[in-house]
Short mmCIF file of N, CA and C in Angstrom, two decimals:
data_model
loop_
_atom_site.label_atom_id
_atom_site.label_comp_id
_atom_site.label_asym_id
_atom_site.label_seq_id
_atom_site.Cartn_x
_atom_site.Cartn_y
_atom_site.Cartn_z
N MET A 399 -28.76 -7.95 -17.03
CA MET A 399 -27.50 -8.73 -17.16
C MET A 399 -26.68 -8.79 -15.98
N SER A 400 -26.38 -10.05 -15.30
CA SER A 400 -25.71 -10.00 -14.00
C SER A 400 -24.29 -9.63 -14.17
N ARG A 401 -23.68 -9.10 -13.16
CA ARG A 401 -22.37 -8.71 -13.11
C ARG A 401 -21.42 -9.82 -12.93
N PRO A 402 -20.27 -9.91 -13.69
CA PRO A 402 -19.37 -11.01 -13.60
C PRO A 402 -18.79 -10.95 -12.02
N ILE A 403 -18.59 -12.12 -11.55
CA ILE A 403 -18.10 -12.14 -10.14
C ILE A 403 -16.54 -11.91 -10.19
N SER A 404 -16.01 -11.00 -9.41
CA SER A 404 -14.69 -10.66 -9.35
C SER A 404 -14.18 -10.31 -7.90
N LEU A 405 -13.01 -10.59 -7.58
CA LEU A 405 -12.40 -10.11 -6.32
C LEU A 405 -12.05 -8.63 -6.28
N PHE A 406 -12.01 -8.23 -7.53
CA PHE A 406 -11.59 -6.72 -7.65
C PHE A 406 -12.51 -5.87 -7.00
N SER A 407 -12.18 -4.95 -5.98
CA SER A 407 -13.24 -4.15 -5.37
C SER A 407 -12.59 -2.69 -5.00
N VAL A 408 -11.45 -2.49 -5.14
CA VAL A 408 -10.83 -1.23 -4.79
C VAL A 408 -10.33 -0.52 -6.14
N SER A 409 -10.82 0.63 -6.36
CA SER A 409 -10.47 1.33 -7.44
C SER A 409 -9.14 2.28 -7.35
N ALA A 410 -9.14 2.74 -6.02
CA ALA A 410 -8.01 3.54 -5.62
C ALA A 410 -7.77 3.77 -4.20
N ILE A 411 -6.53 3.91 -3.74
CA ILE A 411 -6.22 4.46 -2.44
C ILE A 411 -5.40 5.55 -2.58
N LEU A 412 -5.87 6.57 -1.73
CA LEU A 412 -5.20 7.92 -1.95
C LEU A 412 -4.98 8.42 -0.41
N ILE A 413 -3.88 9.22 -0.38
CA ILE A 413 -3.49 9.88 0.88
C ILE A 413 -3.09 11.29 0.33
N LEU A 414 -3.88 12.08 0.80
CA LEU A 414 -3.68 13.60 0.31
C LEU A 414 -3.61 14.47 1.53
N ALA A 415 -2.87 15.51 1.31
CA ALA A 415 -2.65 16.49 2.38
C ALA A 415 -3.85 17.53 2.42
N ILE A 416 -4.24 17.75 3.63
CA ILE A 416 -5.60 18.62 3.76
C ILE A 416 -5.23 20.13 3.53
N ASP A 417 -4.03 20.51 4.07
CA ASP A 417 -3.82 21.87 3.90
C ASP A 417 -3.61 22.46 2.44
N ASP A 418 -2.91 21.85 1.67
CA ASP A 418 -2.60 22.29 0.32
C ASP A 418 -3.27 21.38 -0.83
N GLY A 419 -3.81 20.30 -0.34
CA GLY A 419 -4.38 19.41 -1.41
C GLY A 419 -3.31 18.57 -2.19
N SER A 420 -2.17 18.51 -1.78
CA SER A 420 -1.11 17.88 -2.43
C SER A 420 -1.21 16.31 -2.38
N ARG A 421 -0.80 15.59 -3.33
CA ARG A 421 -0.88 14.03 -3.24
C ARG A 421 0.41 13.59 -2.45
N ILE A 422 0.13 12.77 -1.61
CA ILE A 422 1.33 12.17 -0.78
C ILE A 422 1.39 10.78 -1.31
N LEU A 423 0.37 9.96 -1.42
CA LEU A 423 0.43 8.70 -1.99
C LEU A 423 -0.93 8.35 -2.74
N THR A 424 -0.73 8.14 -4.13
CA THR A 424 -1.86 7.69 -4.77
C THR A 424 -1.66 6.51 -5.56
N LYS A 425 -2.63 5.49 -5.53
CA LYS A 425 -2.56 4.23 -6.16
C LYS A 425 -3.96 4.08 -6.85
N TYR A 426 -3.86 3.99 -8.21
CA TYR A 426 -5.17 3.63 -8.94
C TYR A 426 -5.03 2.32 -9.47
N TYR A 427 -6.10 1.59 -9.37
CA TYR A 427 -6.03 0.09 -9.84
C TYR A 427 -7.06 -0.02 -10.95
N SER A 428 -6.67 -0.90 -11.79
CA SER A 428 -7.66 -1.41 -12.90
C SER A 428 -7.80 -2.92 -12.82
N ASN A 429 -8.96 -3.31 -13.06
CA ASN A 429 -9.18 -4.79 -12.96
C ASN A 429 -8.23 -5.61 -13.69
N PRO A 430 -7.39 -6.40 -13.05
CA PRO A 430 -6.38 -7.36 -13.74
C PRO A 430 -6.96 -8.36 -14.71
N HIS A 431 -8.28 -8.67 -14.61
CA HIS A 431 -8.70 -9.60 -15.38
C HIS A 431 -10.08 -9.10 -15.96
N PRO A 432 -10.08 -8.23 -17.00
CA PRO A 432 -11.25 -7.67 -17.44
C PRO A 432 -11.93 -8.61 -18.26
N PRO A 433 -13.30 -8.63 -18.34
CA PRO A 433 -14.03 -9.50 -19.18
C PRO A 433 -13.74 -9.44 -20.54
N GLN A 434 -13.63 -10.63 -21.26
CA GLN A 434 -13.37 -10.70 -22.65
C GLN A 434 -14.39 -10.02 -23.51
N GLY A 435 -13.94 -9.30 -24.47
CA GLY A 435 -14.88 -8.78 -25.39
C GLY A 435 -15.72 -7.53 -24.95
N GLN A 436 -15.38 -7.07 -23.75
CA GLN A 436 -16.10 -5.86 -23.22
C GLN A 436 -15.16 -4.81 -23.18
N THR A 437 -15.74 -3.50 -23.80
CA THR A 437 -14.91 -2.34 -23.63
C THR A 437 -15.27 -1.56 -22.27
N GLU A 438 -16.61 -1.68 -21.82
CA GLU A 438 -16.96 -1.10 -20.57
C GLU A 438 -17.20 -2.18 -19.56
N TYR A 439 -16.44 -2.09 -18.39
CA TYR A 439 -16.68 -3.13 -17.51
C TYR A 439 -16.40 -2.56 -16.01
N PRO A 440 -16.95 -3.25 -15.02
CA PRO A 440 -16.57 -2.74 -13.67
C PRO A 440 -15.12 -2.98 -13.46
N GLY A 441 -14.51 -1.93 -12.79
CA GLY A 441 -12.94 -1.91 -12.45
C GLY A 441 -12.22 -1.33 -13.54
N GLN A 442 -12.76 -0.81 -14.52
CA GLN A 442 -12.03 -0.20 -15.62
C GLN A 442 -11.48 1.25 -15.01
N ILE A 443 -10.28 1.39 -15.19
CA ILE A 443 -9.64 2.60 -14.50
C ILE A 443 -10.41 3.89 -15.15
N ALA A 444 -10.90 4.78 -14.32
CA ALA A 444 -11.70 5.91 -14.88
C ALA A 444 -10.81 7.01 -15.05
N TYR A 445 -9.64 7.10 -14.38
CA TYR A 445 -8.86 8.37 -14.41
C TYR A 445 -7.55 7.92 -15.01
N LYS A 446 -7.34 7.90 -16.46
CA LYS A 446 -6.12 7.44 -17.02
C LYS A 446 -5.00 8.44 -16.98
N THR A 447 -5.28 9.78 -16.95
CA THR A 447 -4.08 10.61 -16.96
C THR A 447 -3.89 11.19 -15.60
N VAL A 448 -2.77 11.85 -15.34
CA VAL A 448 -2.51 12.42 -14.06
C VAL A 448 -3.32 13.80 -13.93
N LYS A 449 -3.63 14.43 -15.07
CA LYS A 449 -4.45 15.59 -15.08
C LYS A 449 -5.86 15.13 -14.46
N ASP A 450 -6.41 14.04 -15.05
CA ASP A 450 -7.80 13.65 -14.65
C ASP A 450 -7.70 13.07 -13.06
N GLN A 451 -6.64 12.59 -12.69
CA GLN A 451 -6.47 12.10 -11.43
C GLN A 451 -6.52 13.27 -10.35
N LYS A 452 -5.82 14.25 -10.70
CA LYS A 452 -5.55 15.40 -9.95
C LYS A 452 -6.89 16.29 -9.72
N THR A 453 -7.63 16.42 -10.89
CA THR A 453 -9.06 17.02 -10.96
C THR A 453 -9.90 16.27 -9.90
N PHE A 454 -9.94 14.87 -10.01
CA PHE A 454 -10.79 14.10 -9.17
C PHE A 454 -10.43 14.29 -7.83
N GLU A 455 -9.20 14.18 -7.49
CA GLU A 455 -8.72 14.31 -6.05
C GLU A 455 -9.00 15.72 -5.52
N LYS A 456 -8.86 16.81 -6.21
CA LYS A 456 -9.18 18.21 -5.93
C LYS A 456 -10.68 18.29 -5.56
N GLY A 457 -11.50 17.78 -6.33
CA GLY A 457 -12.89 17.78 -6.08
C GLY A 457 -13.19 16.96 -4.96
N LEU A 458 -12.64 15.73 -4.82
CA LEU A 458 -13.03 14.86 -3.61
C LEU A 458 -12.45 15.56 -2.32
N LEU A 459 -11.39 16.26 -2.34
CA LEU A 459 -10.87 16.83 -1.05
C LEU A 459 -12.02 17.97 -0.60
N GLU A 460 -12.40 18.81 -1.76
CA GLU A 460 -13.35 19.82 -1.38
C GLU A 460 -14.65 19.26 -0.96
N LYS A 461 -15.19 18.19 -1.50
CA LYS A 461 -16.38 17.64 -1.09
C LYS A 461 -16.27 16.88 0.31
N THR A 462 -15.18 16.41 0.75
CA THR A 462 -15.04 15.77 1.99
C THR A 462 -14.64 16.66 3.01
N ALA A 463 -14.11 17.71 2.82
CA ALA A 463 -13.56 18.70 3.82
C ALA A 463 -14.40 18.99 4.99
N LYS A 464 -15.75 19.25 4.61
CA LYS A 464 -16.70 19.52 5.69
C LYS A 464 -17.64 18.46 5.97
N GLN A 465 -17.36 17.24 5.41
CA GLN A 465 -18.25 16.08 5.71
C GLN A 465 -18.32 15.57 7.07
N THR A 466 -19.47 15.22 7.70
CA THR A 466 -19.46 14.53 9.05
C THR A 466 -19.58 13.11 8.86
N THR A 467 -19.79 12.64 7.70
CA THR A 467 -19.94 11.19 7.65
C THR A 467 -18.54 10.65 6.98
N ASP A 468 -18.42 9.37 6.99
CA ASP A 468 -17.12 8.81 6.47
C ASP A 468 -17.35 7.99 5.13
N ILE A 469 -18.56 8.06 4.50
CA ILE A 469 -18.84 7.44 3.30
C ILE A 469 -19.70 8.35 2.46
N ILE A 470 -19.31 8.44 1.26
CA ILE A 470 -19.98 9.38 0.30
C ILE A 470 -20.04 8.71 -1.03
N LEU A 471 -21.01 9.15 -1.90
CA LEU A 471 -21.06 8.81 -3.38
C LEU A 471 -20.51 9.99 -4.05
N TYR A 472 -19.36 9.92 -4.79
CA TYR A 472 -18.90 11.11 -5.50
C TYR A 472 -18.45 10.61 -6.91
N ASP A 473 -18.80 11.30 -7.91
CA ASP A 473 -18.37 10.92 -9.23
C ASP A 473 -18.76 9.38 -9.65
N GLN A 474 -19.81 8.95 -9.21
CA GLN A 474 -20.22 7.61 -9.46
C GLN A 474 -19.31 6.56 -8.86
N LYS A 475 -18.77 7.00 -7.71
CA LYS A 475 -17.84 6.03 -6.92
C LYS A 475 -18.22 6.09 -5.55
N VAL A 476 -18.15 4.96 -4.82
CA VAL A 476 -18.27 5.03 -3.36
C VAL A 476 -16.90 5.31 -2.72
N ILE A 477 -16.92 6.35 -1.89
CA ILE A 477 -15.58 6.71 -1.50
C ILE A 477 -15.84 6.65 0.27
N VAL A 478 -14.91 5.93 0.77
CA VAL A 478 -14.80 6.04 2.35
C VAL A 478 -13.55 6.63 2.66
N PHE A 479 -13.57 7.36 3.86
CA PHE A 479 -12.40 8.21 4.21
C PHE A 479 -12.25 8.38 5.69
N LYS A 480 -11.07 8.68 6.00
CA LYS A 480 -10.66 8.96 7.43
C LYS A 480 -9.82 10.18 7.43
N MET A 481 -9.99 11.09 8.34
CA MET A 481 -9.04 12.06 8.45
C MET A 481 -8.10 11.87 9.70
N GLU A 482 -6.75 12.08 9.52
CA GLU A 482 -5.79 11.92 10.54
C GLU A 482 -4.85 13.16 10.45
N SER A 483 -4.93 13.90 11.52
CA SER A 483 -4.19 15.06 11.69
C SER A 483 -4.27 16.12 10.42
N ASP A 484 -3.25 16.10 9.60
CA ASP A 484 -3.39 16.91 8.35
C ASP A 484 -3.46 16.09 7.07
N VAL A 485 -3.75 14.91 7.18
CA VAL A 485 -3.88 14.10 5.83
C VAL A 485 -5.19 13.46 5.92
N MET A 486 -5.78 13.09 4.62
CA MET A 486 -7.00 12.46 4.50
C MET A 486 -6.72 11.05 3.77
N LEU A 487 -7.15 10.02 4.20
CA LEU A 487 -7.06 8.63 3.75
C LEU A 487 -8.35 8.30 3.07
N TYR A 488 -8.25 7.94 1.85
CA TYR A 488 -9.45 7.50 0.96
C TYR A 488 -9.19 6.10 0.41
N VAL A 489 -10.38 5.46 0.36
CA VAL A 489 -10.47 4.09 -0.42
C VAL A 489 -11.65 4.30 -1.31
N VAL A 490 -11.43 4.17 -2.64
CA VAL A 490 -12.29 4.38 -3.67
C VAL A 490 -12.91 3.04 -4.31
N GLY A 491 -14.12 2.95 -4.42
CA GLY A 491 -14.66 1.61 -5.00
C GLY A 491 -15.62 1.96 -6.15
N GLY A 492 -16.10 1.03 -6.86
CA GLY A 492 -17.29 1.16 -7.71
C GLY A 492 -18.54 1.55 -7.05
N PRO A 493 -19.58 1.93 -7.85
CA PRO A 493 -20.85 2.28 -7.43
C PRO A 493 -21.64 1.21 -6.71
N GLU A 494 -21.41 -0.08 -7.11
CA GLU A 494 -22.00 -1.20 -6.48
C GLU A 494 -21.28 -1.83 -5.36
N GLU A 495 -20.18 -1.23 -5.16
CA GLU A 495 -19.25 -1.99 -4.10
C GLU A 495 -19.89 -1.96 -2.74
N ASN A 496 -19.57 -2.87 -1.95
CA ASN A 496 -19.92 -2.92 -0.48
C ASN A 496 -19.20 -1.94 0.30
N GLU A 497 -20.02 -0.97 1.05
CA GLU A 497 -19.32 0.17 1.64
C GLU A 497 -18.63 -0.49 2.96
N VAL A 498 -19.23 -1.47 3.54
CA VAL A 498 -18.71 -1.96 4.70
C VAL A 498 -17.26 -2.52 4.50
N LEU A 499 -17.20 -3.34 3.42
CA LEU A 499 -15.85 -3.87 2.98
C LEU A 499 -15.00 -2.81 2.65
N LEU A 500 -15.28 -1.68 2.04
CA LEU A 500 -14.37 -0.61 1.73
C LEU A 500 -14.02 0.08 3.13
N TYR A 501 -15.03 0.20 3.94
CA TYR A 501 -14.60 0.94 5.13
C TYR A 501 -13.67 0.10 6.11
N SER A 502 -13.81 -1.15 6.04
CA SER A 502 -12.87 -2.03 6.82
C SER A 502 -11.43 -1.84 6.26
N VAL A 503 -11.23 -1.55 4.93
CA VAL A 503 -9.86 -1.23 4.34
C VAL A 503 -9.30 0.09 4.74
N VAL A 504 -10.24 1.14 4.91
CA VAL A 504 -9.75 2.42 5.31
C VAL A 504 -9.47 2.53 6.83
N LEU A 505 -10.18 1.59 7.58
CA LEU A 505 -9.74 1.54 8.99
C LEU A 505 -8.46 0.73 9.19
N ALA A 506 -8.30 -0.26 8.51
CA ALA A 506 -7.13 -1.14 8.47
C ALA A 506 -5.94 -0.30 8.11
N LEU A 507 -5.99 0.60 6.96
CA LEU A 507 -5.04 1.54 6.65
C LEU A 507 -4.78 2.44 7.66
N ARG A 508 -5.62 3.16 8.29
CA ARG A 508 -5.36 4.01 9.40
C ARG A 508 -4.71 3.47 10.58
N ASP A 509 -5.31 2.23 11.03
CA ASP A 509 -4.73 1.51 12.23
C ASP A 509 -3.36 0.97 11.95
N SER A 510 -3.06 0.57 10.88
CA SER A 510 -1.70 -0.03 10.51
C SER A 510 -0.66 1.12 10.43
N LEU A 511 -1.10 2.28 9.89
CA LEU A 511 -0.26 3.52 9.92
C LEU A 511 0.04 3.91 11.28
N ASN A 512 -1.03 3.94 12.09
CA ASN A 512 -0.82 4.37 13.43
C ASN A 512 0.14 3.66 14.19
N ILE A 513 0.12 2.23 14.04
CA ILE A 513 1.06 1.31 14.55
C ILE A 513 2.52 1.61 14.01
N LEU A 514 2.68 1.68 12.60
CA LEU A 514 3.92 1.63 12.05
C LEU A 514 4.50 3.13 12.36
N LEU A 515 3.69 4.25 12.39
CA LEU A 515 4.30 5.53 12.62
C LEU A 515 4.05 6.10 13.99
N LYS A 516 3.83 5.11 14.91
CA LYS A 516 3.87 5.39 16.48
C LYS A 516 2.69 6.48 16.66
N ASN A 517 1.58 6.40 16.22
CA ASN A 517 0.48 7.19 16.46
C ASN A 517 0.85 8.71 15.93
N SER A 518 1.66 8.78 14.95
CA SER A 518 1.93 10.11 14.45
C SER A 518 1.75 10.15 12.90
N VAL A 519 0.43 9.96 12.55
CA VAL A 519 0.09 10.14 11.19
C VAL A 519 -0.20 11.47 10.66
N ASP A 520 0.88 12.15 10.26
CA ASP A 520 0.63 13.59 9.72
C ASP A 520 1.56 13.58 8.40
N LYS A 521 1.35 14.67 7.75
CA LYS A 521 1.92 14.79 6.27
C LYS A 521 3.52 14.51 6.44
N ARG A 522 4.09 15.17 7.32
CA ARG A 522 5.65 15.13 7.37
C ARG A 522 6.03 13.70 7.67
N THR A 523 5.42 13.05 8.66
CA THR A 523 5.82 11.74 9.11
C THR A 523 5.49 10.70 7.92
N VAL A 524 4.39 10.88 7.33
CA VAL A 524 4.05 9.95 6.18
C VAL A 524 5.08 10.24 5.02
N ILE A 525 5.54 11.27 4.73
CA ILE A 525 6.48 11.55 3.64
C ILE A 525 7.76 10.87 4.01
N GLU A 526 8.28 11.19 5.39
CA GLU A 526 9.58 10.64 5.85
C GLU A 526 9.59 9.13 5.83
N ASN A 527 8.33 8.53 6.06
CA ASN A 527 8.39 7.22 6.10
C ASN A 527 7.57 6.55 4.98
N TYR A 528 7.71 7.02 3.76
CA TYR A 528 6.97 6.75 2.57
C TYR A 528 7.11 5.22 2.35
N ASP A 529 8.29 4.75 2.51
CA ASP A 529 8.60 3.33 2.11
C ASP A 529 7.61 2.33 2.95
N LEU A 530 7.48 2.66 4.33
CA LEU A 530 6.61 1.87 5.15
C LEU A 530 5.15 2.07 4.74
N VAL A 531 4.72 3.25 4.40
CA VAL A 531 3.33 3.57 4.13
C VAL A 531 3.03 2.87 2.78
N SER A 532 3.90 2.98 1.72
CA SER A 532 3.68 2.26 0.50
C SER A 532 3.57 0.69 0.66
N LEU A 533 4.42 0.12 1.41
CA LEU A 533 4.38 -1.14 1.63
C LEU A 533 3.09 -1.64 2.47
N ALA A 534 2.71 -0.73 3.43
CA ALA A 534 1.45 -1.08 4.00
C ALA A 534 0.05 -1.14 3.11
N VAL A 535 0.15 -0.08 2.10
CA VAL A 535 -0.88 -0.17 1.10
C VAL A 535 -0.78 -1.35 0.39
N ASP A 536 0.43 -1.72 -0.02
CA ASP A 536 0.56 -2.96 -0.89
C ASP A 536 0.19 -4.16 -0.14
N GLU A 537 0.43 -4.18 1.10
CA GLU A 537 -0.01 -5.44 1.91
C GLU A 537 -1.56 -5.42 2.11
N LEU A 538 -2.21 -4.17 2.05
CA LEU A 538 -3.60 -4.25 2.21
C LEU A 538 -4.34 -4.60 0.85
N VAL A 539 -3.89 -4.03 -0.20
CA VAL A 539 -4.67 -4.23 -1.56
C VAL A 539 -3.49 -4.43 -2.49
N ASP A 540 -3.71 -5.47 -3.47
CA ASP A 540 -2.94 -5.69 -4.69
C ASP A 540 -3.73 -5.61 -5.87
N ASP A 541 -3.59 -4.85 -6.78
CA ASP A 541 -4.23 -4.80 -8.05
C ASP A 541 -5.75 -4.79 -7.78
N GLY A 542 -6.11 -3.95 -6.76
CA GLY A 542 -7.49 -3.60 -6.38
C GLY A 542 -8.16 -4.77 -5.60
N ILE A 543 -7.48 -5.84 -5.39
CA ILE A 543 -7.99 -6.97 -4.66
C ILE A 543 -7.47 -6.93 -3.10
N ILE A 544 -8.48 -6.94 -2.23
CA ILE A 544 -8.20 -6.77 -0.83
C ILE A 544 -7.58 -8.02 -0.29
N LEU A 545 -6.34 -8.03 0.09
CA LEU A 545 -5.64 -9.05 0.75
C LEU A 545 -5.67 -9.30 2.24
N GLU A 546 -5.78 -8.05 2.96
CA GLU A 546 -5.72 -8.17 4.52
C GLU A 546 -6.38 -6.95 5.05
N THR A 547 -7.15 -7.11 6.16
CA THR A 547 -7.82 -6.09 6.82
C THR A 547 -7.39 -5.97 8.27
N ASP A 548 -6.40 -6.94 8.75
CA ASP A 548 -5.97 -6.70 10.10
C ASP A 548 -4.82 -5.88 10.16
N PRO A 549 -4.84 -4.78 10.87
CA PRO A 549 -3.76 -3.84 11.01
C PRO A 549 -2.49 -4.35 11.63
N VAL A 550 -2.71 -5.16 12.65
CA VAL A 550 -1.64 -5.87 13.36
C VAL A 550 -0.77 -6.77 12.35
N THR A 551 -1.49 -7.49 11.51
CA THR A 551 -0.84 -8.39 10.65
C THR A 551 -0.12 -7.54 9.54
N VAL A 552 -0.66 -6.44 9.05
CA VAL A 552 -0.09 -5.56 8.08
C VAL A 552 1.12 -4.93 8.57
N ALA A 553 0.96 -4.45 9.80
CA ALA A 553 2.23 -3.76 10.42
C ALA A 553 3.29 -4.67 10.65
N SER A 554 2.98 -5.89 11.14
CA SER A 554 3.99 -6.98 11.33
C SER A 554 4.89 -7.37 9.99
N ARG A 555 4.03 -7.32 8.84
CA ARG A 555 4.71 -7.67 7.66
C ARG A 555 5.59 -6.55 7.00
N VAL A 556 5.29 -5.38 7.39
CA VAL A 556 5.91 -4.21 6.99
C VAL A 556 6.94 -3.68 7.85
N SER A 557 7.01 -3.82 9.14
CA SER A 557 7.86 -3.09 10.16
C SER A 557 9.35 -3.34 9.82
N ARG A 558 10.04 -2.40 10.23
CA ARG A 558 11.67 -2.50 10.07
C ARG A 558 12.08 -3.68 10.93
N PRO A 559 13.31 -4.11 10.56
CA PRO A 559 13.95 -5.13 11.51
C PRO A 559 14.33 -4.54 12.79
N PRO A 560 14.44 -5.30 13.86
CA PRO A 560 14.81 -4.99 14.97
C PRO A 560 16.23 -4.32 15.10
N ALA A 561 16.53 -3.41 15.87
CA ALA A 561 17.82 -2.77 15.79
C ALA A 561 18.95 -3.65 16.22
N GLN A 562 18.67 -4.64 17.19
CA GLN A 562 19.64 -5.46 17.70
C GLN A 562 20.08 -6.52 16.60
N ASP A 563 19.34 -6.88 15.63
CA ASP A 563 19.65 -7.72 14.62
C ASP A 563 20.65 -6.92 13.61
N MET A 564 20.43 -5.66 13.59
CA MET A 564 21.22 -4.90 12.67
C MET A 564 22.70 -4.74 13.11
N THR A 565 22.91 -4.81 14.35
CA THR A 565 24.37 -4.72 14.85
C THR A 565 25.05 -5.81 14.36
N SER A 566 24.50 -6.95 14.28
CA SER A 566 25.38 -8.10 13.85
C SER A 566 25.76 -8.07 12.37
N MET A 567 24.89 -7.22 11.70
CA MET A 567 25.19 -7.03 10.24
C MET A 567 26.34 -6.20 9.88
N LYS A 568 26.77 -5.34 10.99
CA LYS A 568 27.89 -4.37 10.62
C LYS A 568 29.11 -5.04 10.34
N ASN A 569 29.32 -6.19 10.91
CA ASN A 569 30.55 -6.98 10.89
C ASN A 569 30.67 -7.78 9.60
N ILE A 570 29.81 -7.83 8.63
CA ILE A 570 29.83 -8.37 7.43
C ILE A 570 30.50 -7.60 6.37
N ASP A 571 31.64 -8.19 5.78
CA ASP A 571 32.23 -7.48 4.59
C ASP A 571 31.51 -7.75 3.29
N LEU A 572 31.01 -6.70 2.76
CA LEU A 572 30.25 -6.94 1.51
C LEU A 572 31.05 -6.52 0.40
N SER A 573 32.32 -6.39 0.55
CA SER A 573 33.26 -6.01 -0.80
C SER A 573 33.42 -7.26 -1.48
N GLU A 574 33.96 -7.13 -2.63
CA GLU A 574 34.32 -8.23 -3.51
C GLU A 574 35.28 -9.33 -2.80
N GLN A 575 36.31 -8.71 -2.09
CA GLN A 575 37.15 -9.68 -1.32
C GLN A 575 36.50 -10.41 -0.30
N GLY A 576 35.33 -9.72 0.34
CA GLY A 576 34.66 -10.28 1.37
C GLY A 576 33.85 -11.52 0.83
N PHE A 577 33.30 -11.30 -0.34
CA PHE A 577 32.52 -12.40 -1.02
C PHE A 577 33.43 -13.54 -1.35
N LEU A 578 34.57 -13.14 -1.86
CA LEU A 578 35.60 -14.30 -2.21
C LEU A 578 36.12 -14.93 -0.94
N ASN A 579 36.28 -14.28 0.13
CA ASN A 579 36.62 -15.01 1.35
C ASN A 579 35.56 -15.95 1.79
N ALA A 580 34.35 -15.56 1.83
CA ALA A 580 33.14 -16.24 2.11
C ALA A 580 33.00 -17.54 1.21
N TRP A 581 33.26 -17.36 -0.09
CA TRP A 581 33.22 -18.46 -0.96
C TRP A 581 34.37 -19.44 -0.80
N GLU A 582 35.61 -19.14 -0.33
CA GLU A 582 36.55 -19.96 -0.06
C GLU A 582 36.27 -20.75 1.27
N PHE A 583 35.78 -19.98 2.17
CA PHE A 583 35.44 -20.57 3.53
C PHE A 583 34.25 -21.66 3.28
N GLY A 584 33.30 -21.36 2.37
CA GLY A 584 32.15 -22.32 2.15
C GLY A 584 32.77 -23.65 1.37
N LYS A 585 33.73 -23.43 0.55
CA LYS A 585 34.31 -24.54 -0.17
C LYS A 585 35.05 -25.45 0.78
N ARG A 586 35.87 -24.89 1.77
CA ARG A 586 36.69 -25.58 2.60
C ARG A 586 35.74 -26.39 3.55
N GLN A 587 34.68 -25.81 4.03
CA GLN A 587 33.66 -26.43 4.94
C GLN A 587 33.06 -27.67 4.12
N LEU A 588 32.74 -27.43 2.93
CA LEU A 588 32.04 -28.50 2.05
C LEU A 588 33.06 -29.64 1.94
N ALA A 589 34.29 -29.36 1.58
CA ALA A 589 35.18 -30.39 1.27
C ALA A 589 35.49 -31.13 2.77
N GLU A 590 35.42 -30.43 3.86
CA GLU A 590 35.77 -31.17 5.05
C GLU A 590 34.64 -32.05 5.46
N ARG A 591 33.27 -31.60 5.21
CA ARG A 591 32.22 -32.48 5.37
C ARG A 591 32.14 -33.66 4.36
N ILE A 592 32.56 -33.59 3.18
CA ILE A 592 32.56 -34.66 2.39
C ILE A 592 33.70 -35.70 2.77
N ARG A 593 34.87 -35.09 3.24
CA ARG A 593 35.84 -36.04 3.69
C ARG A 593 35.39 -36.85 4.91
N GLN A 594 34.64 -36.10 5.77
CA GLN A 594 34.20 -36.88 7.05
C GLN A 594 33.11 -37.96 6.81
N GLY A 595 32.39 -37.63 5.66
CA GLY A 595 31.34 -38.69 5.27
C GLY A 595 31.80 -39.95 4.63
N LEU A 596 33.05 -39.95 4.10
CA LEU A 596 33.60 -41.08 3.52
C LEU A 596 34.36 -41.92 4.42
#
């Protein structure tokens, strides 16, 4: 029986600490559009509980700690990974998934994090910039569907606003009185434009 065509290709993205095996960022995905009437299907989430996920992650870290390759088959899943300083980046796919496609995702994740974190991808920096890391993962993959693999594009969508733009924001009064003043100013400007148009 042929497999139904689906864009769903990533089962999980994991960022784990090598030294203690702790989870830094883990996102597990299940197929957003499962085939109707089937209880077992590709993309079904395999690790439903946190305990199952941690067991899988511990075994995965032990298996990949001494590997010389970047692609393995573990627990009937294709796993591609990259080590950066003291963290390990994983992209997990189904057993029939294209390894090259998954490898492009892990490379895009690594390179976009290097851009965003200024070539300092380590446990401490990733935790301190968790918001940027999480947004980068969301820009790469959404519900297991790969959206983008260009690290420059991902980094540009995620990066913080330039500091010079933030200085002009300091003069804005965000209190209730400030909003009322802005409302009154807008009303006066609109009334003036209507009068000029007549």
